[in-house]
Every structure is written in C-alpha cells, then in structure tokens.
CSV table of C-alpha atoms and ligand atoms in Angstrom, one decimal:
chain,number,residue,atom,x,y,z
A,21,MET,CA,-42.7,-75.6,49.5
A,22,SER,CA,-46.0,-76.0,47.6
A,23,LEU,CA,-47.1,-74.3,44.5
A,24,PRO,CA,-48.4,-70.8,45.1
A,25,ALA,CA,-52.1,-70.5,44.7
A,26,PRO,CA,-53.1,-67.8,42.2
A,27,SER,CA,-54.3,-65.7,45.0
A,28,LEU,CA,-52.7,-62.3,44.2
A,29,GLU,CA,-54.5,-59.5,42.4
A,30,LEU,CA,-54.1,-59.6,38.7
A,31,THR,CA,-55.9,-57.0,36.6
A,32,PRO,CA,-56.0,-57.6,32.9
A,33,ALA,CA,-55.0,-54.6,30.7
A,34,ALA,CA,-58.2,-54.9,28.7
A,35,ALA,CA,-60.5,-52.5,30.5
A,36,PRO,CA,-59.0,-49.2,31.6
A,37,GLY,CA,-59.7,-48.2,35.2
A,38,PRO,CA,-61.9,-45.2,36.2
A,39,ALA,CA,-60.3,-41.8,36.0
A,40,PRO,CA,-59.5,-40.5,39.5
A,41,VAL,CA,-61.6,-37.5,40.6
A,42,ALA,CA,-59.4,-34.5,41.1
A,43,ALA,CA,-61.2,-31.3,41.8
A,44,SER,CA,-58.9,-29.9,44.5
A,45,ALA,CA,-55.6,-28.2,43.7
A,46,ALA,CA,-53.7,-30.9,45.6
A,47,MET,CA,-55.2,-33.7,43.6
A,48,ARG,CA,-54.9,-31.8,40.3
A,49,GLU,CA,-51.2,-31.5,41.1
A,50,VAL,CA,-51.0,-35.2,41.7
A,51,MET,CA,-52.7,-36.0,38.4
A,52,GLU,CA,-50.5,-33.5,36.5
A,53,ALA,CA,-47.4,-35.3,37.9
A,54,ALA,CA,-48.9,-38.6,37.0
A,55,ARG,CA,-49.6,-37.5,33.4
A,56,ASP,CA,-46.1,-36.1,33.0
A,57,VAL,CA,-44.5,-39.4,34.1
A,58,ALA,CA,-47.0,-41.9,32.6
A,59,ALA,CA,-45.4,-42.3,29.2
A,60,THR,CA,-41.9,-42.6,30.5
A,61,PRO,CA,-40.3,-45.9,31.8
A,62,THR,CA,-39.5,-44.1,35.1
A,63,THR,CA,-40.2,-46.0,38.3
A,64,VAL,CA,-42.9,-44.3,40.3
A,65,LEU,CA,-43.4,-44.5,44.1
A,66,LEU,CA,-47.0,-43.7,45.2
A,67,LEU,CA,-47.1,-42.7,48.9
A,68,GLY,CA,-50.1,-41.9,51.0
A,69,GLU,CA,-52.4,-43.0,53.8
A,70,SER,CA,-54.6,-46.1,53.4
A,71,GLY,CA,-57.5,-45.5,51.1
A,72,THR,CA,-56.1,-42.3,49.4
A,73,GLY,CA,-56.3,-43.8,45.9
A,74,LYS,CA,-52.8,-45.2,45.3
A,75,GLU,CA,-54.0,-48.3,43.4
A,76,LEU,CA,-56.3,-46.1,41.3
A,77,VAL,CA,-53.5,-43.8,40.3
A,78,ALA,CA,-51.2,-46.8,39.6
A,79,ARG,CA,-53.9,-48.1,37.2
A,80,PHE,CA,-54.2,-44.6,35.7
A,81,LEU,CA,-50.4,-44.5,35.1
A,82,HIS,CA,-50.6,-47.8,33.2
A,83,ASP,CA,-53.7,-46.7,31.1
A,84,ALA,CA,-51.9,-43.4,30.2
A,85,SER,CA,-48.6,-45.0,29.5
A,86,GLY,CA,-49.3,-46.4,26.1
A,87,ARG,CA,-47.4,-49.5,27.1
A,88,PRO,CA,-48.6,-52.5,25.1
A,89,GLY,CA,-48.2,-55.1,27.7
A,90,PRO,CA,-50.6,-55.9,30.6
A,91,TYR,CA,-51.1,-54.2,34.0
A,92,VAL,CA,-50.1,-56.7,36.7
A,93,ALA,CA,-50.6,-56.0,40.4
A,94,VAL,CA,-48.9,-57.9,43.3
A,95,ASN,CA,-49.6,-57.2,46.9
A,96,CYS,CA,-46.3,-57.7,48.7
A,97,ALA,CA,-48.1,-58.2,52.0
A,98,ALA,CA,-50.3,-61.0,50.8
A,99,LEU,CA,-47.9,-63.9,50.8
A,100,PRO,CA,-45.0,-65.2,52.9
A,101,GLY,CA,-41.5,-64.8,51.5
A,102,GLU,CA,-40.9,-68.1,49.8
A,103,LEU,CA,-44.2,-68.0,47.9
A,104,LEU,CA,-43.8,-64.4,47.1
A,105,GLU,CA,-40.4,-65.0,45.5
A,106,SER,CA,-41.8,-67.6,43.1
A,107,GLU,CA,-44.9,-65.4,42.5
A,108,LEU,CA,-42.7,-62.4,41.6
A,109,PHE,CA,-39.8,-64.1,39.8
A,110,GLY,CA,-41.3,-67.4,38.6
A,111,HIS,CA,-39.8,-70.9,38.9
A,112,GLU,CA,-38.4,-73.7,36.8
A,113,ARG,CA,-39.9,-77.1,36.8
A,114,GLY,CA,-38.7,-79.2,39.8
A,115,ALA,CA,-37.4,-76.1,41.6
A,116,PHE,CA,-39.2,-77.2,44.7
A,117,THR,CA,-41.7,-79.9,45.8
A,118,GLY,CA,-44.9,-79.2,43.9
A,119,ALA,CA,-43.2,-77.2,41.1
A,120,ALA,CA,-44.4,-79.6,38.4
A,121,GLU,CA,-44.3,-77.1,35.6
A,122,ARG,CA,-42.2,-74.0,34.8
A,123,ARG,CA,-44.1,-70.9,35.7
A,124,ALA,CA,-43.5,-67.3,34.7
A,125,GLY,CA,-43.5,-64.8,37.6
A,126,ARG,CA,-45.4,-61.6,37.7
A,127,PHE,CA,-42.4,-59.7,36.3
A,128,GLU,CA,-42.4,-61.8,33.2
A,129,GLN,CA,-46.2,-61.6,32.9
A,130,ALA,CA,-45.9,-57.8,33.0
A,131,HIS,CA,-43.4,-57.8,30.1
A,132,ARG,CA,-43.9,-54.5,28.1
A,133,GLY,CA,-46.5,-53.5,30.6
A,134,THR,CA,-46.7,-52.3,34.2
A,135,LEU,CA,-46.0,-54.1,37.4
A,136,LEU,CA,-47.6,-52.7,40.6
A,137,LEU,CA,-45.7,-53.7,43.7
A,138,ASP,CA,-48.4,-52.8,46.2
A,139,GLU,CA,-47.3,-52.3,49.8
A,140,VAL,CA,-43.7,-52.7,48.9
A,141,SER,CA,-42.7,-51.8,52.5
A,142,GLU,CA,-43.7,-55.3,53.5
A,143,LEU,CA,-41.2,-57.1,51.2
A,144,PRO,CA,-39.0,-59.4,53.3
A,145,PRO,CA,-35.2,-58.5,53.4
A,146,ALA,CA,-34.2,-61.4,51.1
A,147,LEU,CA,-36.7,-60.3,48.5
A,148,GLN,CA,-35.7,-56.7,48.8
A,149,ALA,CA,-32.2,-57.7,47.6
A,150,LYS,CA,-33.7,-59.7,44.7
A,151,LEU,CA,-35.9,-56.9,43.7
A,152,LEU,CA,-33.0,-54.5,43.7
A,153,ARG,CA,-31.2,-56.7,41.3
A,154,VAL,CA,-34.1,-56.8,38.9
A,155,LEU,CA,-34.5,-53.1,39.0
A,156,GLN,CA,-30.8,-52.6,38.3
A,157,GLU,CA,-30.3,-55.3,35.7
A,158,ARG,CA,-33.7,-55.5,34.2
A,159,GLU,CA,-33.7,-59.3,34.3
A,160,VAL,CA,-35.2,-61.8,36.6
A,161,ASP,CA,-33.8,-65.0,38.1
A,162,ARG,CA,-36.5,-67.7,38.3
A,163,VAL,CA,-36.4,-69.9,41.4
A,164,GLY,CA,-34.3,-72.9,40.4
A,165,GLY,CA,-33.4,-71.2,37.1
A,166,GLU,CA,-29.9,-71.1,35.6
A,167,ARG,CA,-30.1,-68.1,33.2
A,168,PRO,CA,-31.6,-64.7,33.9
A,169,VAL,CA,-34.6,-63.7,31.8
A,170,PRO,CA,-34.7,-60.2,30.4
A,171,VAL,CA,-37.8,-58.2,31.2
A,172,ASP,CA,-39.1,-54.8,30.0
A,173,VAL,CA,-41.4,-53.7,32.9
A,174,ARG,CA,-42.4,-50.3,34.2
A,175,VAL,CA,-42.5,-50.6,38.0
A,176,VAL,CA,-44.9,-48.7,40.2
A,177,ALA,CA,-44.6,-49.2,43.9
A,178,THR,CA,-46.9,-48.1,46.7
A,179,SER,CA,-46.4,-47.6,50.4
A,180,ASN,CA,-48.6,-46.2,53.2
A,181,ARG,CA,-45.6,-46.4,55.5
A,182,ASP,CA,-42.7,-43.9,55.7
A,183,LEU,CA,-40.0,-45.7,53.8
A,184,GLY,CA,-37.4,-43.1,54.6
A,185,GLU,CA,-38.0,-43.7,58.3
A,186,MET,CA,-37.9,-47.5,57.7
A,187,VAL,CA,-34.5,-47.1,56.1
A,188,ARG,CA,-33.3,-45.1,59.1
A,189,ARG,CA,-34.5,-47.9,61.4
A,190,GLY,CA,-32.8,-50.5,59.3
A,191,GLU,CA,-36.1,-52.1,58.2
A,192,PHE,CA,-35.8,-51.3,54.5
A,193,ARG,CA,-32.8,-51.4,52.3
A,194,ALA,CA,-31.5,-47.9,51.5
A,195,ASP,CA,-30.3,-48.9,48.0
A,196,LEU,CA,-33.7,-50.3,47.1
A,197,PHE,CA,-35.4,-47.2,48.5
A,198,TYR,CA,-33.3,-45.0,46.2
A,199,ARG,CA,-34.1,-47.2,43.3
A,200,LEU,CA,-37.8,-47.0,44.0
A,201,ASN,CA,-37.9,-43.4,45.0
A,202,VAL,CA,-37.1,-42.0,41.5
A,203,PHE,CA,-40.4,-40.2,41.0
A,204,PRO,CA,-42.4,-40.1,44.2
A,205,ILE,CA,-46.0,-38.9,44.2
A,206,ALA,CA,-47.7,-38.3,47.5
A,207,LEU,CA,-51.4,-38.7,47.6
A,208,PRO,CA,-52.9,-36.2,50.1
A,209,PRO,CA,-55.3,-37.4,52.7
A,210,LEU,CA,-59.0,-36.6,51.9
A,211,ARG,CA,-59.3,-34.3,54.9
A,212,GLU,CA,-56.8,-31.9,53.2
A,213,ARG,CA,-58.8,-31.7,50.0
A,214,SER,CA,-62.4,-30.9,50.9
A,215,GLU,CA,-63.1,-29.6,47.3
A,216,ASP,CA,-62.9,-33.2,46.2
A,217,LEU,CA,-65.7,-34.3,48.5
A,218,PRO,CA,-68.8,-33.3,46.5
A,219,PRO,CA,-67.6,-34.6,43.1
A,220,LEU,CA,-66.1,-37.8,44.7
A,221,ALA,CA,-69.3,-38.5,46.6
A,222,ALA,CA,-71.4,-37.9,43.5
A,223,GLU,CA,-69.3,-40.2,41.4
A,224,LEU,CA,-69.1,-42.9,44.0
A,225,LEU,CA,-72.9,-42.7,44.6
A,226,GLU,CA,-73.5,-43.1,40.8
A,227,GLU,CA,-71.2,-46.1,40.7
A,228,LEU,CA,-72.7,-47.7,43.9
A,229,ALA,CA,-76.3,-47.0,42.8
A,230,ALA,CA,-75.6,-48.5,39.3
A,231,ALA,CA,-74.4,-51.7,40.9
A,232,LEU,CA,-77.7,-51.9,42.9
A,233,GLY,CA,-79.7,-51.1,39.7
A,234,ARG,CA,-81.1,-47.9,41.2
A,235,PRO,CA,-80.9,-44.2,40.4
A,236,ALA,CA,-78.3,-42.4,42.5
A,237,PRO,CA,-79.8,-40.1,45.2
A,238,ALA,CA,-78.7,-36.5,45.4
A,239,LEU,CA,-76.8,-35.2,48.4
A,240,ASP,CA,-78.5,-32.2,50.0
A,241,ALA,CA,-76.6,-29.3,51.7
A,242,THR,CA,-76.7,-31.0,55.1
A,243,ALA,CA,-75.1,-34.1,53.7
A,244,LEU,CA,-72.4,-32.1,52.0
A,245,ALA,CA,-71.7,-30.2,55.2
A,246,ALA,CA,-71.5,-33.4,57.2
A,247,LEU,CA,-69.0,-34.8,54.7
A,248,ALA,CA,-67.0,-31.6,55.0
A,249,ALA,CA,-67.0,-31.9,58.8
A,250,HIS,CA,-65.9,-35.5,59.0
A,251,PRO,CA,-62.1,-36.2,59.2
A,252,PHE,CA,-62.2,-39.4,57.1
A,253,PRO,CA,-59.2,-41.2,58.7
A,254,GLY,CA,-59.9,-44.1,56.2
A,255,ASN,CA,-59.9,-41.6,53.3
A,256,VAL,CA,-61.8,-42.3,50.0
A,257,ARG,CA,-62.4,-45.9,51.0
A,258,GLU,CA,-64.2,-44.8,54.2
A,259,LEU,CA,-66.2,-42.3,52.1
A,260,ARG,CA,-67.2,-45.1,49.7
A,261,ASN,CA,-68.2,-47.4,52.5
A,262,ALA,CA,-70.2,-44.7,54.2
A,263,LEU,CA,-72.0,-43.9,51.0
A,264,GLU,CA,-72.7,-47.6,50.4
A,265,ARG,CA,-74.2,-48.0,53.8
A,266,ALA,CA,-76.3,-44.9,53.4
A,267,LEU,CA,-77.5,-46.0,49.9
A,268,VAL,CA,-78.7,-49.3,51.3
A,269,ARG,CA,-80.9,-47.5,53.8
A,270,CYS,CA,-81.9,-44.6,51.5
A,271,ARG,CA,-85.5,-44.7,50.3
A,272,GLY,CA,-85.9,-41.3,48.7
A,273,ALA,CA,-84.1,-39.3,46.0
A,274,VAL,CA,-82.2,-37.2,48.5
A,275,LEU,CA,-79.5,-38.2,51.0
A,276,THR,CA,-79.3,-36.0,54.1
A,277,ALA,CA,-76.7,-35.8,56.9
A,278,GLY,CA,-79.0,-37.9,59.0
A,279,GLY,CA,-79.0,-40.6,56.3
A,280,LEU,CA,-75.3,-40.5,56.1
A,281,GLY,CA,-74.9,-41.0,59.8
A,282,LEU,CA,-71.2,-40.4,59.6
A,283,GLY,CA,-69.3,-41.3,62.7
A,284,LEU,CA,-72.5,-42.7,64.4
A,285,GLY,CA,-71.0,-45.7,66.1
A,286,ALA,CA,-73.0,-47.9,68.4
A,287,ASN,CA,-72.1,-45.8,71.4
A,288,ALA,CA,-72.4,-42.4,69.9
A,289,THR,CA,-75.4,-40.7,71.3
A,290,ALA,CA,-74.1,-37.2,71.3
A,291,THR,CA,-76.3,-34.4,69.9
A,292,ALA,CA,-75.5,-30.8,69.5
A,293,THR,CA,-78.2,-29.8,71.9
A,294,ALA,CA,-76.8,-32.0,74.7
A,295,THR,CA,-75.4,-30.0,77.7
A,296,SER,CA,-71.7,-30.7,77.9
A,297,THR,CA,-69.0,-29.4,80.2
A,298,SER,CA,-66.7,-32.2,79.2
A,299,THR,CA,-63.1,-31.4,78.5
A,300,SER,CA,-62.4,-35.0,77.5
A,301,THR,CA,-60.5,-35.7,74.3
A,302,SER,CA,-63.2,-37.9,72.9
A,303,THR,CA,-62.8,-38.9,69.3
A,304,VAL,CA,-63.4,-36.6,66.4
A,305,ASN,CA,-66.0,-39.2,65.2
A,306,THR,CA,-68.1,-38.2,68.2
A,307,ILE,CA,-68.0,-34.5,67.2
A,308,SER,CA,-69.0,-35.6,63.7
A,309,ALA,CA,-72.0,-37.5,65.1
A,310,ALA,CA,-73.0,-34.4,66.9
A,311,THR,CA,-72.3,-32.3,63.9
A,312,ALA,CA,-74.3,-34.5,61.6
A,313,ASN,CA,-77.3,-34.4,64.0
A,314,ALA,CA,-77.0,-30.7,64.4
A,315,LEU,CA,-76.8,-30.2,60.7
A,316,ALA,CA,-79.8,-32.5,60.1
A,317,SER,CA,-81.9,-30.5,62.6
A,318,GLY,CA,-80.7,-27.1,61.1
A,319,GLN,CA,-78.8,-26.0,64.2
A,320,LEU,CA,-75.5,-25.6,62.5
A,321,PRO,CA,-74.6,-23.5,59.5
A,322,VAL,CA,-74.0,-25.2,56.2
A,323,ASP,CA,-71.5,-22.6,55.2
A,324,LEU,CA,-68.2,-24.5,54.9
A,325,ALA,CA,-66.1,-21.5,56.2
A,326,GLU,CA,-68.4,-21.2,59.2
A,327,LEU,CA,-68.2,-24.9,59.9
A,328,GLU,CA,-64.4,-24.8,59.7
A,329,LYS,CA,-64.4,-22.0,62.3
A,330,LEU,CA,-66.6,-24.1,64.6
A,331,ALA,CA,-64.5,-27.2,64.1
A,332,ILE,CA,-61.3,-25.2,65.0
A,333,ALA,CA,-63.0,-23.6,68.0
A,334,GLU,CA,-64.2,-27.0,69.2
A,335,ALA,CA,-60.8,-28.6,68.7
A,336,LEU,CA,-59.1,-25.8,70.7
A,337,ARG,CA,-61.6,-26.1,73.4
A,338,ARG,CA,-61.1,-29.9,73.7
A,339,VAL,CA,-57.4,-29.6,74.1
A,340,GLY,CA,-57.5,-26.6,76.5
A,341,GLY,CA,-56.2,-24.2,73.8
A,342,ASN,CA,-53.0,-26.1,72.9
A,343,ARG,CA,-52.6,-25.3,69.2
A,344,THR,CA,-50.2,-28.2,68.5
A,345,HIS,CA,-52.7,-30.7,69.9
A,346,ALA,CA,-55.6,-28.9,68.2
A,347,ALA,CA,-53.9,-29.1,64.8
A,348,ARG,CA,-53.3,-32.8,65.3
A,349,LEU,CA,-56.9,-33.3,66.3
A,350,LEU,CA,-58.1,-31.4,63.2
A,351,GLY,CA,-55.7,-33.3,60.9
A,352,ILE,CA,-54.0,-30.1,59.6
A,353,GLY,CA,-50.5,-28.7,60.1
A,354,LEU,CA,-49.7,-26.3,62.9
A,355,ARG,CA,-48.8,-23.6,60.4
A,356,THR,CA,-52.2,-24.0,58.6
A,357,LEU,CA,-53.9,-23.6,62.0
A,358,ARG,CA,-51.9,-20.6,62.9
A,359,ASN,CA,-52.7,-19.0,59.5
A,360,LYS,CA,-56.3,-19.6,59.9
A,361,LEU,CA,-56.3,-18.2,63.5
A,362,ARG,CA,-54.5,-15.1,62.2
A,363,LEU,CA,-57.1,-14.6,59.5
A,364,TYR,CA,-59.9,-14.9,62.1
A,365,ARG,CA,-58.2,-12.4,64.4
A,366,GLN,CA,-57.9,-10.0,61.5
A,367,ALA,CA,-61.6,-10.4,60.7
A,368,GLY,CA,-62.3,-9.7,64.4
A,369,VAL,CA,-63.5,-13.3,65.2
A,370,GLU,CA,-61.9,-14.7,68.3
A,371,VAL,CA,-61.9,-18.5,68.0
A,372,GLU,CA,-59.5,-19.4,70.8
A,373,PRO,CA,-61.0,-20.1,74.2
A,374,ALA,CA,-60.5,-17.1,76.5
A,375,GLY,CA,-61.1,-19.0,79.8
A,376,PRO,CA,-62.8,-22.2,81.0
A,377,ALA,CA,-65.3,-23.4,78.4
A,378,GLY,CA,-68.9,-22.4,79.2
A,379,GLY,CA,-70.1,-25.6,77.6
A,380,GLN,CA,-73.9,-25.1,77.7
A,381,LEU,CA,-75.8,-25.1,74.5
A,382,ARG,CA,-73.4,-25.3,71.4
A,383,PRO,CA,-70.2,-25.1,73.4
A,384,SER,CA,-68.1,-24.8,70.2
A,385,ALA,CA,-70.0,-21.7,69.1
A,386,ARG,CA,-69.5,-20.2,72.5
A,387,ALA,CA,-65.9,-21.0,72.6
A,388,ALA,CA,-65.6,-19.5,69.1
A,389,GLY,CA,-67.1,-16.2,70.4
A,390,LEU,CA,-69.9,-16.7,67.9
A,391,GLU,CA,-73.6,-15.7,68.4
A,392,PRO,CA,-76.4,-17.3,66.4
A,393,GLU,CA,-78.4,-15.0,64.1
A,394,ARG,CA,-81.4,-16.5,62.3
A,395,ASP,CA,-81.5,-15.8,58.7
A,396,GLY,CA,-84.5,-17.6,57.3
A,397,ALA,CA,-83.9,-21.3,57.7
A,398,LEU,CA,-80.2,-20.8,58.1
A,399,THR,CA,-78.4,-19.9,61.4
A,400,ARG,CA,-75.4,-17.7,60.7
A,401,TRP,CA,-72.7,-17.3,63.4
A,402,GLN,CA,-71.6,-13.8,64.1
A,403,ALA,CA,-68.6,-12.6,66.0
A,404,ARG,CA,-69.8,-11.9,69.6
A,405,PRO,CA,-69.5,-8.2,70.3
A,406,SER,CA,-66.8,-7.5,72.7
A,407,GLN,CA,-67.4,-6.1,76.2
A,408,GLU,CA,-66.7,-2.5,75.1
A,409,GLU,CA,-69.0,-2.9,72.1
A,410,ARG,CA,-71.8,-4.1,74.2
A,411,SER,CA,-71.6,-1.4,76.8
B,11,ATP,N1,-59.6,-39.7,43.3
B,11,ATP,C1,-60.5,-40.8,43.3
B,11,ATP,N2,-61.5,-40.8,42.5
B,11,ATP,C2,-62.4,-41.8,42.5
B,11,ATP,N3,-62.3,-42.9,43.3
B,11,ATP,C3,-61.3,-42.9,44.2
B,11,ATP,C4,-60.3,-41.9,44.2
B,11,ATP,N4,-59.4,-42.2,45.2
B,11,ATP,C5,-59.7,-43.3,45.7
B,11,ATP,N5,-60.9,-43.8,45.1
B,11,ATP,C6,-61.6,-45.1,45.4
B,11,ATP,O1,-61.4,-45.3,46.8
B,11,ATP,C7,-61.1,-46.7,47.1
B,11,ATP,C8,-59.7,-46.8,47.7
B,11,ATP,O2,-58.7,-46.5,46.7
B,11,ATP,P1,-57.4,-47.3,46.6
B,11,ATP,O3,-57.6,-48.8,46.7
B,11,ATP,O4,-56.7,-46.9,45.3
B,11,ATP,O5,-56.6,-46.8,47.8
B,11,ATP,P2,-55.1,-47.2,48.4
B,11,ATP,O6,-54.4,-45.9,48.5
B,11,ATP,O7,-54.5,-48.2,47.4
B,11,ATP,O8,-55.4,-47.8,49.8
B,11,ATP,P3,-54.6,-48.9,50.6
B,11,ATP,O9,-53.3,-48.2,51.1
B,11,ATP,O10,-55.5,-49.1,51.8
B,11,ATP,O11,-54.4,-50.1,49.8
B,11,ATP,C9,-61.2,-47.4,45.7
B,11,ATP,O12,-62.6,-47.8,45.6
B,11,ATP,C10,-61.0,-46.3,44.7
B,11,ATP,O13,-61.6,-46.5,43.5
B,12,MG,MG1,-53.9,-50.2,47.9
C-alpha cells in the first residue's frame, strides 16, 4: 500500500462558510434545528437528495458550534478502503510500504473541531466497524499503532441514500446507523420549497457575477416563473449551474426565462404553441422547455398559483389522470396533490381531465378547464364555464 495522496477535501476553519438561504418554512425549520444542535457535541446526520445543501449546513453547524478546533471534511466515497482507513485514522511510521512518517488521520486533525463524514453510506464494512468503535470510545487506532489516541471530535455525517433501507438490506451496520442517527436533519428537495427560489437565485447570481467581476443581472418575472416551473432534480447545485450558464450568455442587466433556457436540452424543441396530441410520458424537462418558451413569449401566466394549476393539469393529462403517477411526475406527495385538487374543486376549477385530451393549442390549459382572458399584457386563466352555465 502506498501513502495516501492528500486528495480529500480539507476546509480550514479560518473563513466561515456562507449562511444558507432559508426563506421557506421547510428550510427555516432545518436551520432552527441546526442552530439548536450546533453548540452541542451531538452527532448530526444530514440527509437529503444530491445538491440540497448538506455540506453547506455541515459547515454552518461547525461555524455556529463555537468549537475551537478546525472543520475537516472527508468524502467517504473518494478513496478505496485501505487508503481511507489511514486517511481517517492515521498511521504509524512503517505501518505499510511507503509509510515513512507517522501521520495523523482526519479524526486527529479535527481534534476539538468538527469532522464531516460526507457520503457515509459509502464506507466499506470493515471501516464501518472501525468508525463505530471511534464513536463509542472517542479514541482512534492508527494503522500499525499500539495505543489508541483520544480525540474530541464532533461528528457530522451526510447521506443521500436511505440508510435505514441499507440497514434492512444488510448493506450498512445497524449499530453504526443508530450511532450516527442521533440527530437527523432532512434537507428538503428544492422543488418542495419554491419560496427559496427567488432569494437563492439572487444570492447565487451575486456570487457568480462577483466571480466574473460583473454586476449581477436581475431576474424578471418570466425568469422567476420559469424557475418555479422547473422541477430541479439536481436541486440547488442544478440551479447554480443553470444560473452560471445563463450569466455567461447574459449581455444585459435583466435575465429572462429565455435567457435561463431551463431544461432546454439539445433535442428539446417543444414550444407551447406546438400542436400536440401526444400522451407520451416525456420528461418534465421538456415541459419546462415549453413552459420557459411560453413564458418568454407571454403566453403563460406568471402567477405562481396559476402556473401550479397548469403544471398539475399537464401532469394529470400525461399520465391519463392517474393521481399517483401524476404526483410522482410533479415531485410532490399524493396527499399534497389530493389536497390541491380538493381546493381547486371547491373553487370551481376542474383540473382533472374529463376525457381524451384535446391537445390543440395549450393542451394543459384545456385539460385544466381553463380559458385565457387577456388582462393587459398578462393572460389570466379562468375556470371554463360548465355546459349549463354556457347555455
Ligand atoms: N440554502 C442554500 N443557500 C445557499 N446556497 C446553497 C444552499 N443550499 C445549497 N447551496 C449551494 O448549492 C451547492 C450544492 O450544495 P452542497 O454541496 O452543500 O449539496 P450536497 O447536499 O452536499 O450535495 P451532494 O449530496 O451532491 O454532495 C453549493 O454550491 C451550495 O453552496
Ligand atoms: Mg455533498
């Protein structure tokens, strides 16, 4: 075995990380839990899809902890088992070929500080057992060492996989899971916290523009609506990348939906004015491309509640009215979808498709039973009068 290269992330404690944006109730709850637990030595398990901000919150936990030692981050997926063992726990001189000097592991480096075990689900079984021992005994065994070394480390672990399910499948040690799962914090996906989108986008644009030495452009209403209509499977990281792309191309002081081009892949040519009788379950990205185009050309409302209605109607149309499938497509829970449909019904707006989709101009609006009404530059969508009302 050769000496591990210093390839893992190591963030010095000196500069605190940026404060996470938390405008939505869900993110405010996350930050409240983080603030409560920050100053305690309690182990924290950060769960959530890729790109939801787990590392950012881990850094916040350290900054708010008041712990005098450094913040040290290790990505458990970055190195094979043998190298990771020495990286985490250190080694004595001569412990293996190439170990010319004694080396402190990340646990020792994080003494009196915070150790982030990023992607802890990827830890190989032998190291899961070793980690369990460190968490129980608060001392590490260096590779080739004879005496354990005491450490005072606050452990924060992250996972974007369901550790409970991995335990059930025998892929993750149950005892380690219980040791890590002392104070779990689940980061909600971005699609479930649309209130965070405008302040997040503004903050990320400021940061990205500053790096390019430019003033940040403002997002106009069409851009904000396009963001709200996009599902963001890659969460905040995807948003950041989209804004970076848009910024590179942006020449003016305002960024529009067209400039954002969300979901516009090489093959996406859909526009809202295209005639479509398709019942295919094409990706949500394609709807977003169409939505972005439609927004840019003023054919869709920029009212969020109205857009939500259209998205729900479109999802239901695409899956032939199956609510379970529609909820999955929309990235929301079935109960949330049912509640929304009930509210629409109470308001006299029928969103569920009554029969085969008409699918001419703006099929989603047709399926939603909505009729356009021009109000200045804005198209509003009204509940279509029923047969009785019309006659
Ligand atoms: N609430 C937030 N406020 C500001 N920036 C955020 C927020 N959440 C995430 N980000 C930014 O989004 C990007 C992704 O966040 P981060 O790396 O923390 O995600 P992650 O959950 O660790 O993802 P992965 O599981 O893929 O490693 C980073 O650039 C981060 O700064
Ligand atoms: Mg991460």
